[in-house]
């Protein structure tokens, strides 16, 4: 099958194309030099053409997402999708059902999404949901920052064994990256206790968060994994946590080997708070961005909040408990043996609330103060900051000072006074938007065939009805917002799946997972060791734990060279 | 030829024990090791199988070809204006998923056994949330175990050995390091093992939970006894709960089905939540069927809701009491039913079964169940975990792959295969 | 305008009447009203297929027949009047904002759920969850009046936030569960657990109640209590709770009908 996308204004940052009128040719799911005259023509005149969106961090599948759905029938009640000719029914709002998730991403021109927190023992569940999430390519990050075996190996200085174990885990769970959530702190929460500082000891394990972060960062580079360690830092529940964020980046800085980054710090808005209490909380974005601007080894995603009701959910069970106490809202907790935990709490961000307004400002300040758009990815940490369907709103804030001012005029006055945001003039260009929403995220994930429109790339393409040569996004941000809400076309693997913002075909994408190469001798030893510990620690048999490749609908293994 | 299959996942109760060793010879199960009595009897199943498809003609069931049975079934369902799709907890996730698509395609209501067993627990979660964990957390950490309205000695025979009281974990090595409290209306065999047994008046659970919550909060209770339990005993129990390092409360249908139902769980969930300000505490339901949890999970990720999902208006709508099987049948609102891997005619109240018998019923089941007898179409299926593989979820949400150990009888297909055919048949008739 | 709808045939499967609110019919010609599409089970049918209709002078919307399978009568209605001359099904007056609904027979569960104004009167009995919220939501009835002349089921006023629910007969378990504000009056007996987990508001029980929850504190003995401007004669034992939720709701229980609660009298002196 062939497609020719004609006359669009193309933004393809990875190939250095920044708003040029050009045609894009597609054959059999890939971008090619040219196509035959029989190719179907998509007229993109007056529109912009970008690679399909790549979301690096969005909680869309797995046990805690489903716990959120289960706990909140009131969330779905008013937002539902009728069954239609090309699409299944479902529900939406902050925790959409799997089909709706896929459709709503596709409607916005997104074609690849990563679930960033999969509890290993429940990875099968994550994959079952991903398999029933249509339209997008996907993958999941494996939670390892509180794993007993990881902590035992690192404490005992067994870095090689730890490397083998991480490799075994990624393969067993069909995971894509090493995820750390409140390293050591979630284990402490297993006892209802807290680990706050990087050098506090994890109860009964004789190890500190710092040692876990350093150890897994080392393992990550030993295995040459495509994505750096993906870290949700410690101390998220507290004011003053921006210091922990900086210290976390700093602790692996001596391991840095230039580009690419060796640490991805996630949803930094939540860990960018300065001050000593909720009363005097301020933005720590300046300090954090100053670190990122000076040092090239760290990248982050924003986790922008959106005012309104949403559902917060993380593997950081202790954080979620404190949010429940703070908000008085209902609370689900789900600790996972040997590995991790999770919590879910509904939350409403209010413009009039001082702390919420500061949080909103921190996110945008980070995005605007970090100079290199390749190292500040756009997310809402869906659904934690707000549902992913609000991305167009974030895009408008980034591109338009006027859009920001409009929201600023409605937020809590004290927050407005204390934020740096009103004084920031920077406005993102469309090229920069393409960077923070697809090119940079794809590059950070090491997905070489995603996030660009060069020959050989996957033909995942988004076309938005914005006439880049006629409109001024700074003034006409509403037009931009509307265009990004409903793509004129979304093309997945060379097929038109969305037209005029409507799903015209249901397709299923691939699931990426990473298969690290490790010496068989080491793997043998690790397997024996793990098997023995399984008996004592787990409640499932070693033999029933790994997920075979055949279990996934469309698995796609990416080999990592260790 | 003899073959030994290891790490077999048991498909009886919600424990989903995954350490069974099964010996197979000539497509027969010869022996089972590590299993409890319930499990052994299922694996060595001698109940009468449903051997061929059946359709009703002139009031009696007669044998039919699979095609005839499927055509008739598709027709019944496609014509229905408000069909009920019931069962789903004794089959695998893969089948449930097709079931949800079938419900959506038909514009029917899909409900699972949850609504007659642990539905109140999930309704409680809607209001309160839940502080929970996987069973391994209990095995490794718990020094206090509470069973409330549950009798695992008989209903979940290996629960205490594998996961709780007697389990050996990283931080708890033996029975001596754990305390057991049992709350029940009678001194069950589980209660006999307890360090503290609290006998609650029948239907007095809510009052007792309410008093316990007050005691945990340090409130002075004005009454001298609550639900037949002296205040001193309530305070003793509260002290044990506050004083433990990691507590786990397991509740059974004794709590979900006593007076107050979902509100009993509401109070139990609240009690456990409150305890987390003093210590670490979790709560888990003792799910009965091996994959009722999976049925809830699949239905939730596809529709947003765990059971009782009404697709009649083309989108998922949920409200237990309205969209749940017993209520729909009691009000006489459904005009056809599909029953999958369940025997409602044997388990529903008689008045509800009579209502079910008044409408056309299509049943998929491995056995010649009571429901088969009132059905208009019955199609035999393979037994999940014995003759068919598939994903099942343990009571704590841990997913496991149930294995196929032997081939099903000649011509018998899996639930997933039959449902796929049925879905295609319905789509053809409906032109969608 | 006045309109009479008469059911033409028995309802086999549920019918969703939500488009048939007076605000939605006002000023429309009969043909257009006949063509209003409704869900009957999983099919769409025009209103005219199930109802005969006739325009009359005044009197709002009158519906005749056994409507126990008809759901959402008066859904989101803002003004006008609906009279049901028979039984009505689930969700009568759901999310109603204003106007008046009268049911001459019985009404099903979720009567006036999420109600935000107006008045509902049921001459017969009502089901469970009168004036309640939707599952998982804390937004029960906010404003308005629901009067049931017969009995009501369990969980009257669940997550209620305001307004008045007046049940002349008996109620089941858990009236006022999770109630936040507003008033529930129960003329008859209550099966128990009144005010469970309540945060605020008032529940008045004129009949017998087996027990008061242990998480309530005895607070007072009162001769009478006012509901709107109507004085209700007691005397009443007054309890405060639910302490488990730091609640400050008030439970008034008729002293004369509940001699088994006299133990609390000795505590009343200690309160003040």
Coordinates of N, CA and C in Angstrom, one line a residue, chain B residues 209-366:
Chain B
X209 N -18.0 -3.9 63.5 CA -17.0 -3.1 62.8 C -17.0 -1.7 63.2
X210 N -18.2 -1.2 63.4 CA -18.4 0.2 63.8 C -17.7 0.4 65.2
X211 N -18.0 -0.5 66.1 CA -17.4 -0.5 67.4 C -15.9 -0.6 67.4
X212 N -15.4 -1.5 66.5 CA -14.0 -1.7 66.4 C -13.3 -0.4 65.9
X213 N -13.9 0.2 64.9 CA -13.4 1.5 64.4 C -13.3 2.5 65.5
X214 N -14.4 2.6 66.3 CA -14.4 3.5 67.4 C -13.3 3.2 68.4
X215 N -13.1 1.9 68.7 CA -12.1 1.5 69.6 C -10.7 1.8 69.1
X216 N -10.5 1.6 67.8 CA -9.2 1.9 67.2 C -8.9 3.4 67.3
X217 N -9.9 4.2 67.2 CA -9.8 5.7 67.3 C -9.7 6.2 68.7
X218 N -9.9 5.2 69.6 CA -9.8 5.6 71.0 C -11.1 6.3 71.6
X219 N -12.2 6.1 70.9 CA -13.5 6.6 71.4 C -14.0 5.8 72.5
X220 N -14.7 6.4 73.4 CA -15.3 5.6 74.5 C -16.7 5.1 74.0
X221 N -16.9 3.8 74.0 CA -18.2 3.3 73.5 C -19.2 3.2 74.7
X222 N -20.4 3.8 74.5 CA -21.3 3.9 75.6 C -22.0 2.6 75.9
X223 N -22.2 1.7 74.9 CA -22.9 0.5 75.1 C -22.0 -0.6 75.7
X224 N -22.6 -1.5 76.5 CA -21.7 -2.5 77.2 C -21.3 -3.7 76.3
X225 N -22.1 -4.0 75.4 CA -21.7 -5.0 74.4 C -22.3 -4.6 73.0
X226 N -21.7 -5.0 72.0 CA -22.1 -4.7 70.6 C -22.2 -6.0 69.8
X227 N -23.3 -6.2 69.2 CA -23.5 -7.4 68.4 C -23.1 -8.7 69.2
X228 N -23.4 -8.7 70.4 CA -23.2 -9.9 71.3 C -21.7 -10.0 71.8
X229 N -20.9 -9.0 71.5 CA -19.5 -9.1 71.9 C -19.3 -8.0 73.0
X230 N -18.7 -8.4 74.2 CA -18.5 -7.5 75.2 C -17.4 -6.4 74.8
X231 N -17.6 -5.2 75.2 CA -16.6 -4.1 74.9 C -15.2 -4.5 75.1
X232 N -15.0 -5.2 76.2 CA -13.6 -5.6 76.6 C -12.9 -6.4 75.5
X233 N -13.7 -7.3 74.9 CA -13.2 -8.2 73.8 C -12.9 -7.3 72.6
X234 N -13.8 -6.4 72.3 CA -13.6 -5.5 71.2 C -12.4 -4.7 71.3
X235 N -12.2 -4.2 72.6 CA -11.0 -3.4 72.8 C -9.7 -4.2 72.7
X236 N -9.8 -5.5 73.1 CA -8.7 -6.4 73.0 C -8.3 -6.6 71.6
X237 N -9.3 -6.8 70.8 CA -9.0 -7.0 69.3 C -8.4 -5.7 68.7
X238 N -9.0 -4.6 69.1 CA -8.5 -3.3 68.6 C -7.0 -3.1 69.0
X239 N -6.7 -3.5 70.2 CA -5.3 -3.4 70.7 C -4.4 -4.3 69.9
X240 N -4.8 -5.5 69.6 CA -4.0 -6.4 68.8 C -3.8 -5.8 67.4
X241 N -4.8 -5.2 66.8 CA -4.7 -4.7 65.5 C -3.8 -3.5 65.5
X242 N -3.9 -2.6 66.4 CA -3.0 -1.4 66.5 C -1.6 -1.8 66.8
X243 N -1.4 -2.9 67.6 CA -0.1 -3.2 68.1 C 0.7 -4.1 67.1
X244 N 0.1 -4.6 66.1 CA 0.9 -5.5 65.2 C 1.8 -4.6 64.3
X245 N 2.7 -5.3 63.6 CA 3.6 -4.6 62.7 C 3.1 -4.6 61.3
X246 N 2.4 -5.7 60.9 CA 1.8 -5.8 59.6 C 0.5 -6.7 59.8
X247 N -0.6 -6.1 59.6 CA -1.8 -6.9 59.8 C -2.5 -7.1 58.5
X248 N -3.2 -8.2 58.4 CA -4.0 -8.6 57.2 C -5.4 -9.1 57.5
X249 N -6.4 -8.5 57.0 CA -7.7 -8.9 57.3 C -8.3 -9.5 56.0
X250 N -8.7 -10.8 56.1 CA -9.3 -11.5 55.0 C -10.8 -11.7 55.3
X251 N -11.6 -11.3 54.4 CA -13.1 -11.5 54.6 C -13.7 -12.4 53.6
X252 N -14.7 -13.1 54.0 CA -15.4 -14.0 53.2 C -16.8 -13.7 52.9
X253 N -17.6 -14.6 52.3 CA -19.0 -14.3 52.0 C -19.8 -14.2 53.3
X254 N -19.2 -14.7 54.4 CA -19.9 -14.5 55.7 C -20.1 -13.0 56.0
X255 N -19.2 -12.2 55.5 CA -19.3 -10.7 55.7 C -20.1 -10.1 54.5
X256 N -19.8 -10.5 53.3 CA -20.4 -9.8 52.2 C -21.9 -10.1 52.1
X257 N -22.3 -11.3 52.6 CA -23.7 -11.7 52.5 C -24.5 -11.5 53.8
X258 N -23.9 -11.0 54.8 CA -24.7 -10.8 56.0 C -25.4 -9.4 55.9
X259 N -26.3 -9.1 56.8 CA -27.1 -7.9 56.6 C -26.2 -6.7 56.5
X260 N -26.5 -5.9 55.4 CA -25.7 -4.7 55.2 C -24.8 -4.8 54.0
X261 N -24.5 -6.0 53.7 CA -23.7 -6.3 52.5 C -22.6 -5.3 52.2
X262 N -22.8 -4.5 51.1 CA -21.7 -3.6 50.7 C -21.2 -2.7 51.9
X263 N -22.2 -2.4 52.7 CA -21.8 -1.4 53.8 C -21.0 -2.1 54.9
X264 N -21.1 -3.5 55.0 CA -20.2 -4.2 55.9 C -18.8 -4.0 55.4
X265 N -18.6 -4.1 54.1 CA -17.3 -4.0 53.5 C -16.8 -2.6 53.6
X266 N -17.7 -1.7 53.3 CA -17.4 -0.2 53.5 C -16.8 0.0 54.9
X267 N -17.4 -0.6 55.9 CA -16.9 -0.4 57.3 C -15.5 -1.1 57.5
X268 N -15.4 -2.3 56.9 CA -14.2 -3.1 57.0 C -13.0 -2.4 56.3
X269 N -13.3 -1.9 55.1 CA -12.3 -1.1 54.4 C -11.9 0.2 55.1
X270 N -12.9 0.8 55.8 CA -12.6 2.0 56.5 C -11.8 1.7 57.8
X271 N -12.1 0.6 58.4 CA -11.3 0.1 59.6 C -9.9 -0.1 59.2
X272 N -9.6 -0.8 58.1 CA -8.3 -1.0 57.7 C -7.6 0.3 57.3
X273 N -8.3 1.1 56.6 CA -7.7 2.4 56.2 C -7.3 3.2 57.5
X274 N -8.2 3.2 58.4 CA -7.9 4.0 59.7 C -6.7 3.4 60.4
X275 N -6.6 2.0 60.3 CA -5.4 1.4 61.0 C -4.1 1.8 60.4
X276 N -4.1 2.2 59.2 CA -2.8 2.6 58.6 C -2.3 3.9 59.1
X277 N -3.0 4.6 59.9 CA -2.4 5.8 60.6 C -1.7 5.3 61.9
X278 N -1.9 4.0 62.2 CA -1.2 3.5 63.5 C -0.2 2.5 63.1
X279 N -0.4 1.7 62.1 CA 0.5 0.6 61.7 C 0.3 0.3 60.3
X280 N 0.7 -0.9 59.8 CA 0.5 -1.2 58.4 C -0.6 -2.3 58.4
X281 N -1.6 -2.1 57.5 CA -2.7 -3.0 57.5 C -3.3 -3.1 56.1
X282 N -3.6 -4.3 55.7 CA -4.2 -4.5 54.4 C -5.4 -5.4 54.5
X283 N -6.2 -5.4 53.5 CA -7.5 -6.2 53.5 C -7.6 -6.9 52.1
X284 N -8.1 -8.1 52.2 CA -8.3 -8.8 50.9 C -9.5 -9.7 51.0
X285 N -10.3 -9.8 49.9 CA -11.5 -10.7 49.9 C -11.0 -12.1 49.6
X286 N -11.7 -13.1 50.2 CA -11.4 -14.5 49.9 C -12.3 -14.9 48.7
X287 N -11.8 -14.6 47.5 CA -12.6 -14.8 46.4 C -12.8 -16.3 46.2
X288 N -14.0 -16.7 45.8 CA -14.3 -18.1 45.7 C -13.9 -18.8 44.4
X289 N -14.4 -18.3 43.3 CA -14.0 -19.0 42.0 C -12.6 -18.6 41.6
X290 N -12.0 -19.5 40.8 CA -10.6 -19.3 40.5 C -10.3 -18.1 39.6
X291 N -11.3 -17.6 38.9 CA -11.0 -16.5 38.0 C -12.1 -15.4 38.1
X292 N -12.8 -15.3 39.2 CA -13.8 -14.2 39.3 C -13.0 -12.9 39.4
X293 N -11.8 -12.9 39.9 CA -11.0 -11.7 39.9 C -10.6 -11.3 38.5
X294 N -10.3 -12.2 37.7 CA -9.9 -12.0 36.3 C -11.1 -11.4 35.5
X295 N -12.3 -12.0 35.8 CA -13.5 -11.5 35.1 C -13.7 -10.1 35.5
X296 N -13.5 -9.7 36.7 CA -13.7 -8.3 37.1 C -12.6 -7.4 36.4
X297 N -11.4 -7.9 36.4 CA -10.3 -7.0 35.8 C -10.6 -6.8 34.3
X298 N -10.8 -7.9 33.6 CA -11.0 -7.7 32.1 C -12.2 -6.8 31.8
X299 N -13.3 -7.1 32.5 CA -14.5 -6.3 32.3 C -14.2 -4.8 32.6
X300 N -13.4 -4.6 33.7 CA -13.1 -3.2 34.0 C -12.2 -2.5 33.0
X301 N -11.2 -3.2 32.4 CA -10.3 -2.5 31.5 C -11.0 -2.3 30.1
X302 N -12.0 -3.1 29.8 CA -12.8 -2.9 28.6 C -13.9 -1.9 28.7
X303 N -14.5 -1.9 29.9 CA -15.8 -1.1 30.0 C -15.7 0.0 31.1
X304 N -14.7 -0.1 31.9 CA -14.6 0.8 33.0 C -15.2 0.3 34.3
X305 N -16.0 -0.8 34.2 CA -16.7 -1.3 35.4 C -16.5 -2.8 35.6
X306 N -16.6 -3.3 36.8 CA -16.1 -4.6 37.1 C -17.2 -5.7 36.9
X307 N -18.4 -5.5 36.9 CA -19.5 -6.5 36.6 C -20.7 -5.7 36.3
X308 N -21.8 -6.4 36.0 CA -23.1 -5.7 35.8 C -23.0 -4.5 34.8
X309 N -22.4 -4.8 33.6 CA -22.3 -3.7 32.7 C -23.4 -3.8 31.6
X310 N -24.1 -2.7 31.5 CA -25.3 -2.7 30.6 C -24.8 -1.9 29.3
X311 N -24.8 -2.7 28.2 CA -24.4 -2.1 26.9 C -25.7 -1.8 26.0
X312 N -26.9 -1.8 26.6 CA -28.1 -1.7 25.8 C -28.1 -0.4 25.0
X313 N -27.6 0.6 25.6 CA -27.6 1.9 24.8 C -26.4 2.2 24.0
X314 N -25.6 1.1 23.8 CA -24.4 1.2 23.0 C -23.1 1.6 23.7
X315 N -23.2 1.9 24.9 CA -22.0 2.3 25.7 C -22.1 1.6 27.1
X316 N -21.0 1.5 27.8 CA -21.1 0.8 29.1 C -21.8 1.7 30.1
X317 N -22.8 1.1 30.8 CA -23.4 1.7 31.9 C -23.5 0.7 33.1
X318 N -23.3 1.2 34.3 CA -23.1 0.3 35.4 C -23.9 0.9 36.6
X319 N -24.6 0.0 37.2 CA -25.2 0.4 38.5 C -25.7 -0.9 39.2
X320 N -25.0 -1.5 40.0 CA -25.4 -2.7 40.7 C -26.7 -2.5 41.4
X321 N -27.6 -3.4 41.3 CA -29.0 -3.2 41.8 C -29.9 -2.9 40.6
X322 N -29.4 -2.3 39.6 CA -30.1 -2.1 38.3 C -29.6 -3.1 37.3
X323 N -28.3 -3.0 37.1 CA -27.7 -3.8 35.9 C -27.1 -5.1 36.4
X324 N -27.6 -5.7 37.4 CA -27.1 -7.0 37.9 C -28.1 -8.1 37.7
X325 N -27.6 -9.3 37.5 CA -28.4 -10.4 37.0 C -29.7 -10.7 37.9
X326 N -29.4 -10.8 39.2 CA -30.6 -11.2 40.1 C -31.6 -10.1 40.0
X327 N -31.2 -8.8 40.0 CA -32.2 -7.7 39.9 C -32.9 -7.7 38.6
X328 N -32.2 -7.9 37.5 CA -32.8 -7.8 36.2 C -33.8 -9.0 36.0
X329 N -33.4 -10.1 36.5 CA -34.4 -11.3 36.4 C -35.6 -11.1 37.3
X330 N -35.3 -10.6 38.5 CA -36.4 -10.4 39.5 C -37.5 -9.5 38.9
X331 N -37.0 -8.4 38.2 CA -37.9 -7.5 37.6 C -38.5 -8.0 36.2
X332 N -38.0 -9.1 35.8 CA -38.5 -9.7 34.6 C -38.1 -8.9 33.4
X333 N -36.9 -8.3 33.3 CA -36.6 -7.4 32.3 C -35.8 -8.0 31.1
X334 N -35.1 -9.0 31.4 CA -34.3 -9.6 30.3 C -35.1 -10.6 29.5
X335 N -34.8 -10.6 28.2 CA -35.6 -11.5 27.3 C -34.8 -12.7 26.7
X336 N -33.6 -12.8 27.1 CA -32.8 -14.0 26.7 C -31.6 -14.0 27.6
X337 N -30.9 -15.1 27.7 CA -29.7 -15.2 28.5 C -28.7 -16.1 27.9
X338 N -27.4 -15.7 28.0 CA -26.3 -16.6 27.7 C -25.6 -16.9 29.0
X339 N -25.4 -18.2 29.3 CA -24.7 -18.5 30.5 C -23.4 -19.2 30.2
X340 N -22.3 -18.7 30.7 CA -21.0 -19.2 30.4 C -20.3 -19.7 31.7
X341 N -19.9 -20.9 31.7 CA -19.1 -21.5 32.8 C -19.7 -21.1 34.2
X342 N -21.0 -21.4 34.3 CA -21.7 -21.1 35.6 C -23.0 -21.9 35.7
X343 N -23.4 -22.1 36.9 CA -24.7 -22.9 37.0 C -25.7 -22.1 37.8
X344 N -26.2 -21.0 37.2 CA -27.1 -20.2 38.0 C -28.4 -21.0 38.5
X345 N -28.9 -21.9 37.7 CA -30.1 -22.6 38.1 C -29.9 -23.4 39.4
X346 N -28.6 -23.7 39.7 CA -28.4 -24.4 40.9 C -28.0 -23.4 42.1
X347 N -27.7 -22.2 41.7 CA -27.2 -21.3 42.8 C -28.1 -20.0 43.0
X348 N -28.9 -19.6 42.0 CA -29.8 -18.5 42.2 C -30.9 -18.9 43.1
X349 N -31.5 -18.0 43.8 CA -32.8 -18.3 44.6 C -33.8 -18.9 43.6
X350 N -34.7 -19.8 44.1 CA -35.6 -20.5 43.3 C -36.5 -19.6 42.5
X351 N -36.9 -18.4 43.1 CA -37.8 -17.5 42.4 C -37.1 -16.9 41.2
X352 N -35.8 -16.7 41.3 CA -35.0 -16.1 40.2 C -34.8 -17.1 39.1
X353 N -34.5 -18.4 39.6 CA -34.3 -19.4 38.6 C -35.6 -19.6 37.7
X354 N -36.7 -19.5 38.4 CA -38.0 -19.6 37.6 C -38.1 -18.6 36.6
X355 N -37.7 -17.4 36.9 CA -37.7 -16.3 35.9 C -36.7 -16.6 34.8
X356 N -35.6 -17.1 35.1 CA -34.6 -17.5 34.1 C -35.2 -18.5 33.2
X357 N -35.9 -19.5 33.7 CA -36.4 -20.6 32.9 C -37.5 -20.1 32.0
X358 N -38.1 -18.9 32.2 CA -39.1 -18.4 31.4 C -38.6 -17.8 30.1
X359 N -37.3 -17.5 30.0 CA -36.7 -16.9 28.8 C -35.8 -17.8 28.1
X360 N -35.5 -17.6 26.8 CA -34.6 -18.5 26.1 C -33.2 -18.4 26.7
X361 N -32.6 -19.6 27.0 CA -31.3 -19.6 27.6 C -30.3 -20.4 26.7
X362 N -29.1 -19.8 26.5 CA -28.0 -20.5 25.8 C -26.9 -20.8 26.9
X363 N -26.5 -22.0 27.0 CA -25.5 -22.3 28.0 C -24.2 -23.0 27.4
X364 N -23.1 -22.5 27.8 CA -21.8 -23.1 27.5 C -21.3 -23.7 28.8
X365 N -21.1 -25.0 28.8 CA -20.6 -25.6 30.1 C -19.9 -26.9 29.8
X366 N -18.9 -27.3 30.5 CA -18.3 -28.6 30.3 C -19.3 -29.8 30.8

